[in-house]
XYZ file of C-alpha atoms in Angstrom:
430
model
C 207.190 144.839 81.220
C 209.651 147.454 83.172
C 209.583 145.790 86.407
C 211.943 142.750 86.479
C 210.728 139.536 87.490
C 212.527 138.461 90.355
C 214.883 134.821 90.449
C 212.707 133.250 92.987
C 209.085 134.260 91.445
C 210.346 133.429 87.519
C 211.119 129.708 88.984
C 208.247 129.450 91.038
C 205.810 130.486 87.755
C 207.650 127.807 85.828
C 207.641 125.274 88.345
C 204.295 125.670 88.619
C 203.245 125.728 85.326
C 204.748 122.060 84.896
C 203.055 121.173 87.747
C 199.299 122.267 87.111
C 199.586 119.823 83.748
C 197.129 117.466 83.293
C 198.573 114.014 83.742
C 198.877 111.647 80.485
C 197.388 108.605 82.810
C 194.529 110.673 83.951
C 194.070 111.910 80.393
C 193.997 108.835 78.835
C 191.499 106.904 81.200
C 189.413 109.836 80.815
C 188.905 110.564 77.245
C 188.212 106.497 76.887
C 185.204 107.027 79.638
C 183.596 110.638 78.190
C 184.129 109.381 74.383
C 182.269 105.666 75.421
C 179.400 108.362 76.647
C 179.426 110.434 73.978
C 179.611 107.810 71.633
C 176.520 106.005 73.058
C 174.452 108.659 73.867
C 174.205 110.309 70.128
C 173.502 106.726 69.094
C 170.818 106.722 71.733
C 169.301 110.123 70.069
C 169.107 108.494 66.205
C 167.618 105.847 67.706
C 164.620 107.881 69.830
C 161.512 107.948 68.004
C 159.930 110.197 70.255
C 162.518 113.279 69.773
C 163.157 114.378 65.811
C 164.662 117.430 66.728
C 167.341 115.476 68.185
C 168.120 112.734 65.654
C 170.593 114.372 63.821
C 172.232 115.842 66.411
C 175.886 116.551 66.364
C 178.270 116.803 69.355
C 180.820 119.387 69.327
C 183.456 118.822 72.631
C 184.264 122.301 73.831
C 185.542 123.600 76.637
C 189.520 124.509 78.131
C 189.928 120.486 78.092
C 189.207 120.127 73.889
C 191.099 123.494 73.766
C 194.068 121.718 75.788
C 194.256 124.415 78.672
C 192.433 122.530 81.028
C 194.462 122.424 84.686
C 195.156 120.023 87.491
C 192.863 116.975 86.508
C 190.645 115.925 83.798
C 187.771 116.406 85.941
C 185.690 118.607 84.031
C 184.305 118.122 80.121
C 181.644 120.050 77.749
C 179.643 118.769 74.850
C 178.318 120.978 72.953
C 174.776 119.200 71.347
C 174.183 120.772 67.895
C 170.833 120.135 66.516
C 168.974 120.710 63.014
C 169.503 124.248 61.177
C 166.950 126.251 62.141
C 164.294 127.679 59.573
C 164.044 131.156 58.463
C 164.260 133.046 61.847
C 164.538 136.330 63.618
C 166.846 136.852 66.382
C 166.176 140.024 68.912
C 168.877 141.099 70.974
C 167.627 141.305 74.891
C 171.268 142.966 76.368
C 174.510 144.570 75.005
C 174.608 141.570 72.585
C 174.384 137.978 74.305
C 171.406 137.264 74.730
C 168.093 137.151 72.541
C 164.588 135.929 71.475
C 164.687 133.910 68.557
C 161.552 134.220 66.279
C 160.219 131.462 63.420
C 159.532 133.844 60.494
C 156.334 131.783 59.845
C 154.483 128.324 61.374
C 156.612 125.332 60.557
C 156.540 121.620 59.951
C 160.745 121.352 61.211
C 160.842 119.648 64.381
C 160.935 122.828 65.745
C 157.803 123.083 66.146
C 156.972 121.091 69.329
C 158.789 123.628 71.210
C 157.691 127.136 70.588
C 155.197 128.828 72.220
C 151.714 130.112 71.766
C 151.883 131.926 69.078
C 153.834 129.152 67.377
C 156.914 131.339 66.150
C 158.756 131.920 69.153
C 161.136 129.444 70.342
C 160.964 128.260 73.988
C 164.824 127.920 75.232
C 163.067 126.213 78.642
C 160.792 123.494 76.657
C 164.433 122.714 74.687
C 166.180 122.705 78.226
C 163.582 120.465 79.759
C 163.632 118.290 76.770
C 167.282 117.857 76.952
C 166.969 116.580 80.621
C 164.198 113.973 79.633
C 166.437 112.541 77.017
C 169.741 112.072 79.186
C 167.801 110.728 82.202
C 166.228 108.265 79.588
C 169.716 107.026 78.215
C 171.355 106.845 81.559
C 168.479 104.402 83.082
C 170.076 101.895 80.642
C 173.830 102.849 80.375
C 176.503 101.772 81.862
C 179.898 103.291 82.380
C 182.699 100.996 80.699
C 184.675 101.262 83.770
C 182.586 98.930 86.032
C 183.802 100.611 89.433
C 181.769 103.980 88.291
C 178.714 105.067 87.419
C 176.770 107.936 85.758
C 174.264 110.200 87.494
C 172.126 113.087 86.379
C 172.574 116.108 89.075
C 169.844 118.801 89.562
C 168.914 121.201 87.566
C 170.473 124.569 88.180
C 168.997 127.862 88.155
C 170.383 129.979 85.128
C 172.352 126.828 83.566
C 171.817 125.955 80.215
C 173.699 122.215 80.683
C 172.574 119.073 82.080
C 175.146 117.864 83.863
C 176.093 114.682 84.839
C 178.485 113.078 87.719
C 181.053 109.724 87.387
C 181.158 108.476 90.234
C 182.279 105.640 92.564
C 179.833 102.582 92.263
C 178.947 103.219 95.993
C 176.508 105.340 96.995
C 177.195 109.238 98.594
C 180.693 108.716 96.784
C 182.499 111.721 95.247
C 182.514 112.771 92.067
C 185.624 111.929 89.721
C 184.417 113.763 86.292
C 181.413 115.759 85.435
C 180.042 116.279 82.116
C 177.796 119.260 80.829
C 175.275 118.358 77.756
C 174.356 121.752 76.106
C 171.928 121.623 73.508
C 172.882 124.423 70.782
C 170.444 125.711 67.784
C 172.673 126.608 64.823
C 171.863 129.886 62.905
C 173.382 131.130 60.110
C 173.533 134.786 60.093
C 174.982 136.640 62.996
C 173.259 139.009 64.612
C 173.959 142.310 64.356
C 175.338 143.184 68.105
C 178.311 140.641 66.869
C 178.703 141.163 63.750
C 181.583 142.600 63.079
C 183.067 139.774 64.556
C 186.056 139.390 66.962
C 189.224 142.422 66.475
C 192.058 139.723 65.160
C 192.743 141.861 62.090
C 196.295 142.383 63.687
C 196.487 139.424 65.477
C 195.490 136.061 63.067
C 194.704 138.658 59.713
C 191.773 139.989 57.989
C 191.486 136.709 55.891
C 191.013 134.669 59.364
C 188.353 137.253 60.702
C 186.380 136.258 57.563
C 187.007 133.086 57.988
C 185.314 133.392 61.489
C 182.430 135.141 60.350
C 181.790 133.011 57.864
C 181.076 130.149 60.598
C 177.701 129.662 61.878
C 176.666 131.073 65.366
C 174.924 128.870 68.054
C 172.310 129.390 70.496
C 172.379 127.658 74.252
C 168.902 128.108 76.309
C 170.019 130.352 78.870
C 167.527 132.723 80.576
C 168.949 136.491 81.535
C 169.188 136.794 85.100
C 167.023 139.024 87.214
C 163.900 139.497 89.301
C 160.230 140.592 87.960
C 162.020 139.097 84.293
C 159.993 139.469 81.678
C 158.457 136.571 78.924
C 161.193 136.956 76.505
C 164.157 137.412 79.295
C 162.446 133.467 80.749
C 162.355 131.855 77.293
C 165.821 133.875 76.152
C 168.597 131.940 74.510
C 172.635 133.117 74.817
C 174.604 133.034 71.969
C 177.657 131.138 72.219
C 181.236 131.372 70.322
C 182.546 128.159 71.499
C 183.611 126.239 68.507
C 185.477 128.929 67.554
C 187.412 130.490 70.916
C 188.597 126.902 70.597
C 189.687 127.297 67.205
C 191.602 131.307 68.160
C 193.280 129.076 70.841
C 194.481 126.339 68.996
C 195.709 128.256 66.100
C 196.834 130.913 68.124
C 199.820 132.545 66.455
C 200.647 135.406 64.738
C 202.700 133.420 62.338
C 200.933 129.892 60.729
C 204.319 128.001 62.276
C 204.091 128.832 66.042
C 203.886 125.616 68.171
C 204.338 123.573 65.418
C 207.774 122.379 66.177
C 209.993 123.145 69.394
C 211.943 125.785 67.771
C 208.623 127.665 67.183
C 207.072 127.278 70.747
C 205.468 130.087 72.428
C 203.945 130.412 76.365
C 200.232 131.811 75.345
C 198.657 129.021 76.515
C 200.864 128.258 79.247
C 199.755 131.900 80.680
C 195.799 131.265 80.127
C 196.705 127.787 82.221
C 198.324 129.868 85.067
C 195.682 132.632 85.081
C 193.015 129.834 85.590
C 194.782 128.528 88.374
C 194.991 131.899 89.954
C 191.097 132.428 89.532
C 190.418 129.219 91.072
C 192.303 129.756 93.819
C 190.825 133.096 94.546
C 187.677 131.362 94.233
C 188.254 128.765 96.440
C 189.854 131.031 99.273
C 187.096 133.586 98.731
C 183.880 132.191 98.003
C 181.276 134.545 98.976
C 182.947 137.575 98.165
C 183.628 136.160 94.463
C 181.067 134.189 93.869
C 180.877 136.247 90.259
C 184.628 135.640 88.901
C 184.663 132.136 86.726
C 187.645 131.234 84.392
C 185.852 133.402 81.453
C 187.037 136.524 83.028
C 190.048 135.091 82.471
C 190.175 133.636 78.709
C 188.483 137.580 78.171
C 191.330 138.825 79.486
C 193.512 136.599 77.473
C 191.915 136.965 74.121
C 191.995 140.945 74.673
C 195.831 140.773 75.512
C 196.323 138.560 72.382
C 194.361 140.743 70.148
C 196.882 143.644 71.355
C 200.695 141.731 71.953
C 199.729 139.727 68.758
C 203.519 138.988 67.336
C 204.944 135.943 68.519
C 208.323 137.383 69.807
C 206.276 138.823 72.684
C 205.418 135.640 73.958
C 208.690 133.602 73.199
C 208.920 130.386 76.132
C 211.710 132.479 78.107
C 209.116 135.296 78.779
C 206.429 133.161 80.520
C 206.938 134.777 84.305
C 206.669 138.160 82.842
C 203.949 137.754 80.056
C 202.013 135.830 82.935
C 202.435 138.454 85.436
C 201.568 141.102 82.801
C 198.356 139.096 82.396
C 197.236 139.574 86.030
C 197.892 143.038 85.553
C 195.536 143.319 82.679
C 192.847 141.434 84.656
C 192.967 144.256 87.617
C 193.582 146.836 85.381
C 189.923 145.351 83.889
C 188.675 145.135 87.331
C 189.651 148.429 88.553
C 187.775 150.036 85.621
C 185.091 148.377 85.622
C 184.951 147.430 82.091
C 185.995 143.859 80.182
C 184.098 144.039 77.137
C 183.198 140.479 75.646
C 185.675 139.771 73.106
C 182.592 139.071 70.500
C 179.579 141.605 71.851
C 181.870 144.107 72.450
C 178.844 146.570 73.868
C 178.264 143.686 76.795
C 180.367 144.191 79.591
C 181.047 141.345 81.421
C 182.171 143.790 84.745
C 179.412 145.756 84.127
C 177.329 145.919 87.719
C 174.479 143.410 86.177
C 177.151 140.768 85.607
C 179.856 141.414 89.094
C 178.069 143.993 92.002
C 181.135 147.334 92.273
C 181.899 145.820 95.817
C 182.559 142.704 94.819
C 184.855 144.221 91.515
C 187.139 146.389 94.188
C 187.692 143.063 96.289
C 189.019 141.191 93.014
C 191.051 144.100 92.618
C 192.417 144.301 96.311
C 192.774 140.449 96.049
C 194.925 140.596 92.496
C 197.024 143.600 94.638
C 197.389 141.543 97.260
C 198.698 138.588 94.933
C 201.184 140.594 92.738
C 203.003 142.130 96.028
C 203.542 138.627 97.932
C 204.328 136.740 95.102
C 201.259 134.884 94.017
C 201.105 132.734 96.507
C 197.636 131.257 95.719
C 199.813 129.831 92.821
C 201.099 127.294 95.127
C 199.013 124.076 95.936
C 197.527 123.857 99.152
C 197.309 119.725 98.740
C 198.335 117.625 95.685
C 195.446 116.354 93.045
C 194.955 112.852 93.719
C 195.319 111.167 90.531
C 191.933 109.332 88.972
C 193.391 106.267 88.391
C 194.429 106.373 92.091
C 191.035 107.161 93.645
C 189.339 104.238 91.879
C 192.035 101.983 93.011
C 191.653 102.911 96.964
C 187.773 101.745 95.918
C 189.493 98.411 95.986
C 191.186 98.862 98.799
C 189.683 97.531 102.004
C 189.298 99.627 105.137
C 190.022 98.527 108.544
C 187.439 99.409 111.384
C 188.438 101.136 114.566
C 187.808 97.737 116.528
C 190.313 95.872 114.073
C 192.959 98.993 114.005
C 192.716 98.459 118.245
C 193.216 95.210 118.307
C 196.400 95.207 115.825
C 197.929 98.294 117.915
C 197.357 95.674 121.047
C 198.989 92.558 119.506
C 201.665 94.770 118.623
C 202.102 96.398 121.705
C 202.321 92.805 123.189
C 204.903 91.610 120.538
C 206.804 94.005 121.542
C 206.893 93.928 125.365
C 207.287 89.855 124.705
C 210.415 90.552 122.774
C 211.788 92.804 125.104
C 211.273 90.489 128.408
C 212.902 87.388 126.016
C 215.605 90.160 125.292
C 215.945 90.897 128.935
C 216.108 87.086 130.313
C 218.711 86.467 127.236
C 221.263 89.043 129.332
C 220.857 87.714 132.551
């Protein structure tokens, strides 16, 4: 970078960096609630005789959490919920490359089979969605969170989703949510389609032997329907492919060289940068809602796996260069915004900036807003308020609250106390 980073921002980046760490309390209590679930809901799917497609079913945790990137609180988790191979299929690409219509090659007797359509070859992402819901209200009428102060609820469904998601929650009713959970069903095919198959550029970065590697894993389908008005048959029953499993594997083993992060000596900042970058989109988010409505945290891990793919030696992101290898991320994030183009990292021909995905006006806000950040200082980095531990907001459940009527009456006996003390006081001097 050829601008220096000034005293006062490089401390502030670092300080802040420590501070949007998930706590170990908060992650402990957590992972022993979501696990419980997990736990007990796959043994609640072996168990249901009415759903074969879902009896073998295999839950792979995903999301910046499982990829240990995950900011502020443990609030947020996502389960990936892998089901049988599917039989000798076609998949036809819909977009640039993420999203398709996937095709039985003939009638089948695999489970499949309850939830295609008509012409009993093509597979209905909206019957899988729909069956997913069925299944997790079913298991939550009789589960119970192991943490008796909370309980598990089922939210609505939401247009364009392909999760069920679920709330923990106080025991009392209309009380806030403390985690949420997303259930995504996922069909496993083998053979990549041909929009991705080249596979993500990491020749450079992690080796040729490692790209291999990665397309030699399976790819997995979530029912998501492209968005749009007038949509057509396939775009409604349309499934999106998803690369999950293994952005969490790029960002775990994340370094040029096999050794970095394995010891302090060999510590880098990469992740430390991706942590700061989704603070910075969630604050934009949160102080901008309408006008970017469209930017989520995958802009941001785009951004980040393009910028590893091209700084890929681990020198350039040594633990002293965090302030400048952060700022240089923003950068690349305009830079992305102000040309309109962020090609996903695995469909490179799908732009995720592309006007179908984030209207232009919208883009040249982002860009005014990242502008805006880089020449005061970031100071959306800052916390407005401080993240109330979990722990802490199930204990002030326990806590009783005083009514208005008792808080009077103590200010009044007080008040009293005092004049009584005052007039003893008084007489005492006479």
């Amino acid at each position: 970078m050829s601008d220096p980073v000034s005293p006062e921002l490089t401390n502030w980046i670092k300080v802040t960096a420590k501070e949007i760490k998930v706590r170990q309390d908060d992650r402990s209590w957590a992972t022993e609630v979501v696990n419980h679930f997990r736990e007990n809901l796959l043994k609640f799917l072996k168990s249901s005789s009415d759903a074969p497609l879902f009896e073998s079913a295999v839950i792979l945790n995903t999301g910046s959490y499982f990829e240990k990137v995950k900011i502020h609180s443990p609030n947020e988790f996502d389960m990936m919920l892998m089901l049988q191979r599917l039989p000798s299929s076609n998949v036809t690409c819909l977009d640039g490359g993420l999203f398709y219509r996937i095709d039985l090659q003939r009638p089948t007797r695999h489970p499949i089979k309850d939830f295609v359509l008509e012409n009993e070859l093509t597979v209905s992402s909206s019957r899988v969605l729909n069956e997913v819901h069925r299944l997790v209200r079913k298991f939550i009428k009789t589960y119970k969170a192991p943490d008796k102060r909370c309980r598990w609820e089922v939210n609505r469904k939401r247009m364009f989703s392909p999760a069920v998601t679920l709330s923990l929650c106080r025991s009392e009713k209309n009380s806030e949510e403390l985690i949420s959970v997303d259930v995504v069903a996922a069909l496993e095919v083998q053979t990549w389609p041909s929009a991705v198959r080249d596979g993500p550029d990491v020749g450079n970065w992690l080796g040729k032997k490692v790209r291999q590697e990665i397309r030699g894993q399976p790819c997995y389908f979530v029912p998501k329907r492209l968005k749009g008005r007038n949509v057509n048959v396939d775009a409604k029953e349309s499934w999106r492919i998803s690369f999950s499993h293994i952005e969490k594997k790029l960002i775990a083993c994340h370094g040029n060289k096999k050794t970095c992060c394995e010891s302090k000596d060999t510590r880098c900042c990469r992740k430390q940068c991706l942590m700061l970058l989704k603070s910075l989109i969630e604050g934009l988010k949160q102080t901008f809602p309408e006008q970017l409505e469209d930017l989520c945290s995958y802009h941001g891990k785009t951004t980040f796996l393009h910028t590893l793919s091209s700084r890929y030696d681990d020198s350039m992101w040594a633990c002293p260069m965090l302030p400048s290898c952060f700022l240089l991320l923003v950068t690349a994030l305009k830079d992305h915004a102000q040309q309109g183009v962020l090609p996903h990292f695995f469909a490179p021909n799908c732009n995720l900036f592309s006007p179908s995905y984030f209207p232009r006006k919208k883009l040249l806000f982002l860009v005014e807003a990242l502008e805006d950040q880089l020449r005061d200082g970031l100071p959306l980095l800052k916390p407005q308020t401080p993240v109330c531990p979990l722990r802490s907001a199930l204990v002030n459940v326990e806590t009783p609250q005083l009514s208005s009527v008792q808080t009077n009456k103590i200010h009044i006996i007080t008040c009293a106390f005092v004049i009584i003390i005052a007039v003893v006081s008084s007489l005492a001097w006479m």
